[in-house]
Amino acid sequence: MFTKVYEKKNRYVDSVTLMDVREKAMKQPGIKIAEVQMGTPANLEIMRDIGFDIPGDVSCNDLLSGIIAESED
């Protein structure tokens, strides 16, 4: 299993767009879990509960994308 979190500093995206991106990512072959969230405390807790390692310097203005996939490919 491959797990990765991507962070974009100071990149706001509205929640409707994030839900659309997540839905499209979940349809890709080999993706087990996809999550895209702004770095609010509540969203960080959700992502940690899923099993993502979150960088320590995330702020509410940062965009996080996490995937758990069958492989790195």
Short mmCIF file of N, CA, C and O in Angstrom, two decimals:
data_model
loop_
_atom_site.label_atom_id
_atom_site.label_comp_id
_atom_site.label_asym_id
_atom_site.label_seq_id
_atom_site.Cartn_x
_atom_site.Cartn_y
_atom_site.Cartn_z
N MET A 1 0.85 -1.17 0.00
CA MET A 1 0.00 0.00 0.00
C MET A 1 0.90 1.24 0.00
O MET A 1 1.90 1.29 0.69
N PHE A 2 0.49 2.23 -0.75
CA PHE A 2 1.23 3.50 -0.87
C PHE A 2 0.37 4.61 -0.29
O PHE A 2 -0.80 4.75 -0.64
N THR A 3 0.94 5.40 0.61
CA THR A 3 0.23 6.52 1.23
C THR A 3 1.05 7.78 1.05
O THR A 3 2.26 7.78 1.27
N LYS A 4 0.37 8.85 0.65
CA LYS A 4 1.07 10.12 0.42
C LYS A 4 0.14 11.28 0.72
O LYS A 4 -1.05 11.23 0.41
N VAL A 5 0.70 12.33 1.32
CA VAL A 5 -0.02 13.58 1.54
C VAL A 5 0.72 14.69 0.81
O VAL A 5 1.94 14.82 0.95
N TYR A 6 0.00 15.45 0.03
CA TYR A 6 0.54 16.59 -0.69
C TYR A 6 0.00 17.85 -0.03
O TYR A 6 -1.18 17.93 0.30
N GLU A 7 0.86 18.85 0.12
CA GLU A 7 0.47 20.09 0.76
C GLU A 7 0.75 21.27 -0.17
O GLU A 7 1.83 21.36 -0.75
N LYS A 8 -0.24 22.12 -0.34
CA LYS A 8 -0.07 23.37 -1.10
C LYS A 8 -0.30 24.51 -0.12
O LYS A 8 -1.41 24.71 0.38
N LYS A 9 0.78 25.24 0.18
CA LYS A 9 0.70 26.35 1.12
C LYS A 9 -0.14 27.50 0.54
O LYS A 9 -0.04 27.81 -0.64
N ASN A 10 -0.95 28.10 1.40
CA ASN A 10 -1.75 29.28 1.04
C ASN A 10 -2.53 29.09 -0.25
O ASN A 10 -2.51 29.94 -1.14
N ARG A 11 -3.22 27.96 -0.36
CA ARG A 11 -4.00 27.65 -1.57
C ARG A 11 -5.42 27.31 -1.15
O ARG A 11 -5.71 26.17 -0.79
N TYR A 12 -6.30 28.30 -1.15
CA TYR A 12 -7.69 28.08 -0.76
C TYR A 12 -8.47 27.48 -1.92
O TYR A 12 -8.37 27.92 -3.06
N VAL A 13 -9.27 26.46 -1.62
CA VAL A 13 -10.21 25.87 -2.57
C VAL A 13 -11.51 25.65 -1.82
O VAL A 13 -11.51 25.12 -0.70
N ASP A 14 -12.63 26.01 -2.43
CA ASP A 14 -13.92 25.87 -1.75
C ASP A 14 -14.31 24.40 -1.61
O ASP A 14 -13.86 23.54 -2.36
N SER A 15 -15.17 24.12 -0.65
CA SER A 15 -15.51 22.74 -0.30
C SER A 15 -16.23 22.00 -1.42
O SER A 15 -16.05 20.79 -1.57
N VAL A 16 -17.03 22.68 -2.23
CA VAL A 16 -17.72 22.01 -3.33
C VAL A 16 -16.71 21.49 -4.35
O VAL A 16 -16.80 20.35 -4.81
N THR A 17 -15.72 22.29 -4.67
CA THR A 17 -14.66 21.86 -5.59
C THR A 17 -13.89 20.68 -4.99
O THR A 17 -13.57 19.72 -5.69
N LEU A 18 -13.58 20.76 -3.69
CA LEU A 18 -12.84 19.68 -3.04
C LEU A 18 -13.61 18.36 -3.09
O LEU A 18 -13.03 17.30 -3.33
N MET A 19 -14.92 18.42 -2.89
CA MET A 19 -15.74 17.20 -2.97
C MET A 19 -15.70 16.61 -4.38
O MET A 19 -15.63 15.39 -4.55
N ASP A 20 -15.73 17.46 -5.39
CA ASP A 20 -15.67 17.01 -6.78
C ASP A 20 -14.32 16.35 -7.08
O ASP A 20 -14.26 15.29 -7.70
N VAL A 21 -13.24 16.97 -6.62
CA VAL A 21 -11.90 16.41 -6.84
C VAL A 21 -11.79 15.05 -6.16
O VAL A 21 -11.29 14.08 -6.73
N ARG A 22 -12.27 14.95 -4.92
CA ARG A 22 -12.22 13.68 -4.18
C ARG A 22 -13.00 12.60 -4.92
O ARG A 22 -12.52 11.47 -5.07
N GLU A 23 -14.19 12.93 -5.38
CA GLU A 23 -15.01 11.96 -6.09
C GLU A 23 -14.31 11.45 -7.35
O GLU A 23 -14.29 10.24 -7.62
N LYS A 24 -13.70 12.34 -8.11
CA LYS A 24 -12.99 11.95 -9.32
C LYS A 24 -11.76 11.10 -9.00
O LYS A 24 -11.47 10.13 -9.68
N ALA A 25 -11.04 11.47 -7.93
CA ALA A 25 -9.85 10.71 -7.54
C ALA A 25 -10.23 9.29 -7.11
O ALA A 25 -9.52 8.32 -7.44
N MET A 26 -11.34 9.16 -6.40
CA MET A 26 -11.77 7.83 -5.92
C MET A 26 -12.14 6.89 -7.07
O MET A 26 -12.12 5.67 -6.89
N LYS A 27 -12.43 7.43 -8.23
CA LYS A 27 -12.79 6.61 -9.39
C LYS A 27 -11.57 6.12 -10.17
O LYS A 27 -11.71 5.32 -11.09
N GLN A 28 -10.38 6.59 -9.80
CA GLN A 28 -9.17 6.20 -10.53
C GLN A 28 -8.74 4.79 -10.12
O GLN A 28 -8.84 4.42 -8.95
N PRO A 29 -8.23 4.01 -11.08
CA PRO A 29 -7.79 2.65 -10.77
C PRO A 29 -6.68 2.65 -9.71
O PRO A 29 -5.77 3.48 -9.75
N GLY A 30 -6.79 1.76 -8.76
CA GLY A 30 -5.76 1.58 -7.75
C GLY A 30 -5.88 2.49 -6.54
O GLY A 30 -5.18 2.30 -5.55
N ILE A 31 -6.78 3.47 -6.57
CA ILE A 31 -6.96 4.38 -5.44
C ILE A 31 -7.93 3.74 -4.44
O ILE A 31 -9.05 3.39 -4.79
N LYS A 32 -7.47 3.58 -3.22
CA LYS A 32 -8.31 3.02 -2.15
C LYS A 32 -9.02 4.13 -1.38
O LYS A 32 -10.19 4.02 -1.06
N ILE A 33 -8.26 5.18 -1.05
CA ILE A 33 -8.83 6.32 -0.32
C ILE A 33 -8.21 7.59 -0.89
O ILE A 33 -7.00 7.65 -1.12
N ALA A 34 -9.05 8.58 -1.12
CA ALA A 34 -8.58 9.91 -1.52
C ALA A 34 -9.29 10.92 -0.64
O ALA A 34 -10.49 10.78 -0.36
N GLU A 35 -8.56 11.90 -0.18
CA GLU A 35 -9.14 12.93 0.67
C GLU A 35 -8.49 14.26 0.31
O GLU A 35 -7.27 14.34 0.15
N VAL A 36 -9.29 15.29 0.14
CA VAL A 36 -8.79 16.64 -0.10
C VAL A 36 -9.50 17.58 0.86
O VAL A 36 -10.72 17.59 0.92
N GLN A 37 -8.72 18.33 1.62
CA GLN A 37 -9.27 19.16 2.67
C GLN A 37 -8.42 20.41 2.84
O GLN A 37 -7.22 20.40 2.58
N MET A 38 -9.05 21.44 3.34
CA MET A 38 -8.30 22.59 3.83
C MET A 38 -7.74 22.20 5.20
O MET A 38 -8.28 21.33 5.87
N GLY A 39 -6.66 22.85 5.61
CA GLY A 39 -5.95 22.45 6.81
C GLY A 39 -6.52 22.95 8.12
O GLY A 39 -5.77 23.35 9.02
N THR A 40 -7.83 22.92 8.27
CA THR A 40 -8.44 23.32 9.54
C THR A 40 -8.20 22.23 10.59
O THR A 40 -7.97 21.06 10.23
N PRO A 41 -8.25 22.57 11.87
CA PRO A 41 -8.05 21.55 12.89
C PRO A 41 -8.99 20.35 12.75
O PRO A 41 -8.56 19.20 12.89
N ALA A 42 -10.26 20.59 12.47
CA ALA A 42 -11.21 19.48 12.32
C ALA A 42 -10.85 18.59 11.13
O ALA A 42 -10.92 17.36 11.22
N ASN A 43 -10.47 19.20 10.01
CA ASN A 43 -10.09 18.42 8.83
C ASN A 43 -8.80 17.65 9.04
O ASN A 43 -8.66 16.52 8.56
N LEU A 44 -7.85 18.23 9.78
CA LEU A 44 -6.61 17.52 10.09
C LEU A 44 -6.90 16.29 10.93
O LEU A 44 -6.31 15.22 10.73
N GLU A 45 -7.83 16.42 11.86
CA GLU A 45 -8.21 15.27 12.70
C GLU A 45 -8.82 14.16 11.84
O GLU A 45 -8.50 12.98 12.03
N ILE A 46 -9.67 14.54 10.90
CA ILE A 46 -10.27 13.55 10.00
C ILE A 46 -9.19 12.82 9.22
O ILE A 46 -9.19 11.59 9.13
N MET A 47 -8.26 13.57 8.68
CA MET A 47 -7.20 12.96 7.86
C MET A 47 -6.30 12.07 8.71
O MET A 47 -5.88 11.00 8.27
N ARG A 48 -6.00 12.50 9.94
CA ARG A 48 -5.19 11.65 10.83
C ARG A 48 -5.94 10.37 11.18
O ARG A 48 -5.35 9.29 11.23
N ASP A 49 -7.25 10.48 11.42
CA ASP A 49 -8.06 9.31 11.74
C ASP A 49 -8.07 8.30 10.59
O ASP A 49 -8.13 7.09 10.81
N ILE A 50 -8.01 8.80 9.36
CA ILE A 50 -7.96 7.92 8.19
C ILE A 50 -6.62 7.19 8.14
O ILE A 50 -6.55 6.06 7.68
N GLY A 51 -5.57 7.86 8.63
CA GLY A 51 -4.26 7.23 8.63
C GLY A 51 -3.18 8.02 7.93
O GLY A 51 -2.06 7.53 7.73
N PHE A 52 -3.46 9.27 7.58
CA PHE A 52 -2.48 10.11 6.91
C PHE A 52 -1.54 10.76 7.93
O PHE A 52 -1.98 11.19 8.99
N ASP A 53 -0.25 10.84 7.59
CA ASP A 53 0.72 11.59 8.37
C ASP A 53 0.70 13.04 7.87
O ASP A 53 1.04 13.30 6.72
N ILE A 54 0.32 13.95 8.74
CA ILE A 54 0.14 15.34 8.36
C ILE A 54 1.40 16.12 8.76
O ILE A 54 1.86 16.01 9.90
N PRO A 55 1.95 16.95 7.85
CA PRO A 55 3.10 17.78 8.21
C PRO A 55 2.75 18.69 9.40
O PRO A 55 1.60 19.11 9.55
N GLY A 56 3.73 19.01 10.22
CA GLY A 56 3.48 19.79 11.42
C GLY A 56 3.21 21.26 11.20
O GLY A 56 2.72 21.93 12.09
N ASP A 57 3.49 21.78 10.02
CA ASP A 57 3.35 23.22 9.79
C ASP A 57 2.13 23.60 8.97
O ASP A 57 2.08 24.65 8.35
N VAL A 58 1.11 22.77 8.96
CA VAL A 58 -0.10 23.03 8.18
C VAL A 58 -0.94 24.11 8.85
O VAL A 58 -1.14 24.08 10.06
N SER A 59 -1.45 25.05 8.05
CA SER A 59 -2.35 26.07 8.57
C SER A 59 -3.71 25.94 7.90
O SER A 59 -3.88 25.20 6.94
N CYS A 60 -4.65 26.70 8.40
CA CYS A 60 -6.02 26.68 7.85
C CYS A 60 -6.06 27.13 6.39
O CYS A 60 -7.02 26.83 5.68
N ASN A 61 -5.04 27.84 5.93
CA ASN A 61 -4.99 28.34 4.56
C ASN A 61 -4.35 27.36 3.58
O ASN A 61 -4.23 27.67 2.41
N ASP A 62 -3.94 26.20 4.07
CA ASP A 62 -3.23 25.24 3.23
C ASP A 62 -4.18 24.15 2.73
O ASP A 62 -5.08 23.71 3.45
N LEU A 63 -3.94 23.72 1.51
CA LEU A 63 -4.71 22.64 0.89
C LEU A 63 -3.94 21.33 1.06
O LEU A 63 -2.75 21.26 0.79
N LEU A 64 -4.64 20.31 1.53
CA LEU A 64 -4.04 18.99 1.69
C LEU A 64 -4.75 17.99 0.80
O LEU A 64 -5.98 17.98 0.72
N SER A 65 -3.98 17.17 0.13
CA SER A 65 -4.51 16.07 -0.67
C SER A 65 -3.83 14.81 -0.19
O SER A 65 -2.60 14.76 -0.12
N GLY A 66 -4.61 13.82 0.15
CA GLY A 66 -4.04 12.56 0.61
C GLY A 66 -4.59 11.41 -0.20
O GLY A 66 -5.77 11.39 -0.55
N ILE A 67 -3.71 10.45 -0.51
CA ILE A 67 -4.17 9.25 -1.20
C ILE A 67 -3.59 8.01 -0.52
O ILE A 67 -2.48 8.03 0.01
N ILE A 68 -4.36 6.97 -0.56
CA ILE A 68 -3.90 5.64 -0.22
C ILE A 68 -4.21 4.81 -1.45
O ILE A 68 -5.36 4.73 -1.90
N ALA A 69 -3.16 4.24 -2.01
CA ALA A 69 -3.30 3.51 -3.28
C ALA A 69 -2.64 2.15 -3.18
O ALA A 69 -1.84 1.89 -2.28
N GLU A 70 -2.95 1.29 -4.14
CA GLU A 70 -2.36 -0.04 -4.18
C GLU A 70 -0.85 0.02 -4.37
O GLU A 70 -0.12 -0.81 -3.86
N SER A 71 -0.38 1.01 -5.16
CA SER A 71 1.05 1.16 -5.41
C SER A 71 1.35 2.62 -5.71
O SER A 71 0.45 3.42 -5.89
N GLU A 72 2.63 2.94 -5.78
CA GLU A 72 3.04 4.31 -6.08
C GLU A 72 2.69 4.71 -7.51
O GLU A 72 2.51 5.90 -7.81
N ASP A 73 2.58 3.76 -8.39
CA ASP A 73 2.21 4.05 -9.78
C ASP A 73 0.84 4.69 -9.86
O ASP A 73 0.51 5.49 -10.64
#
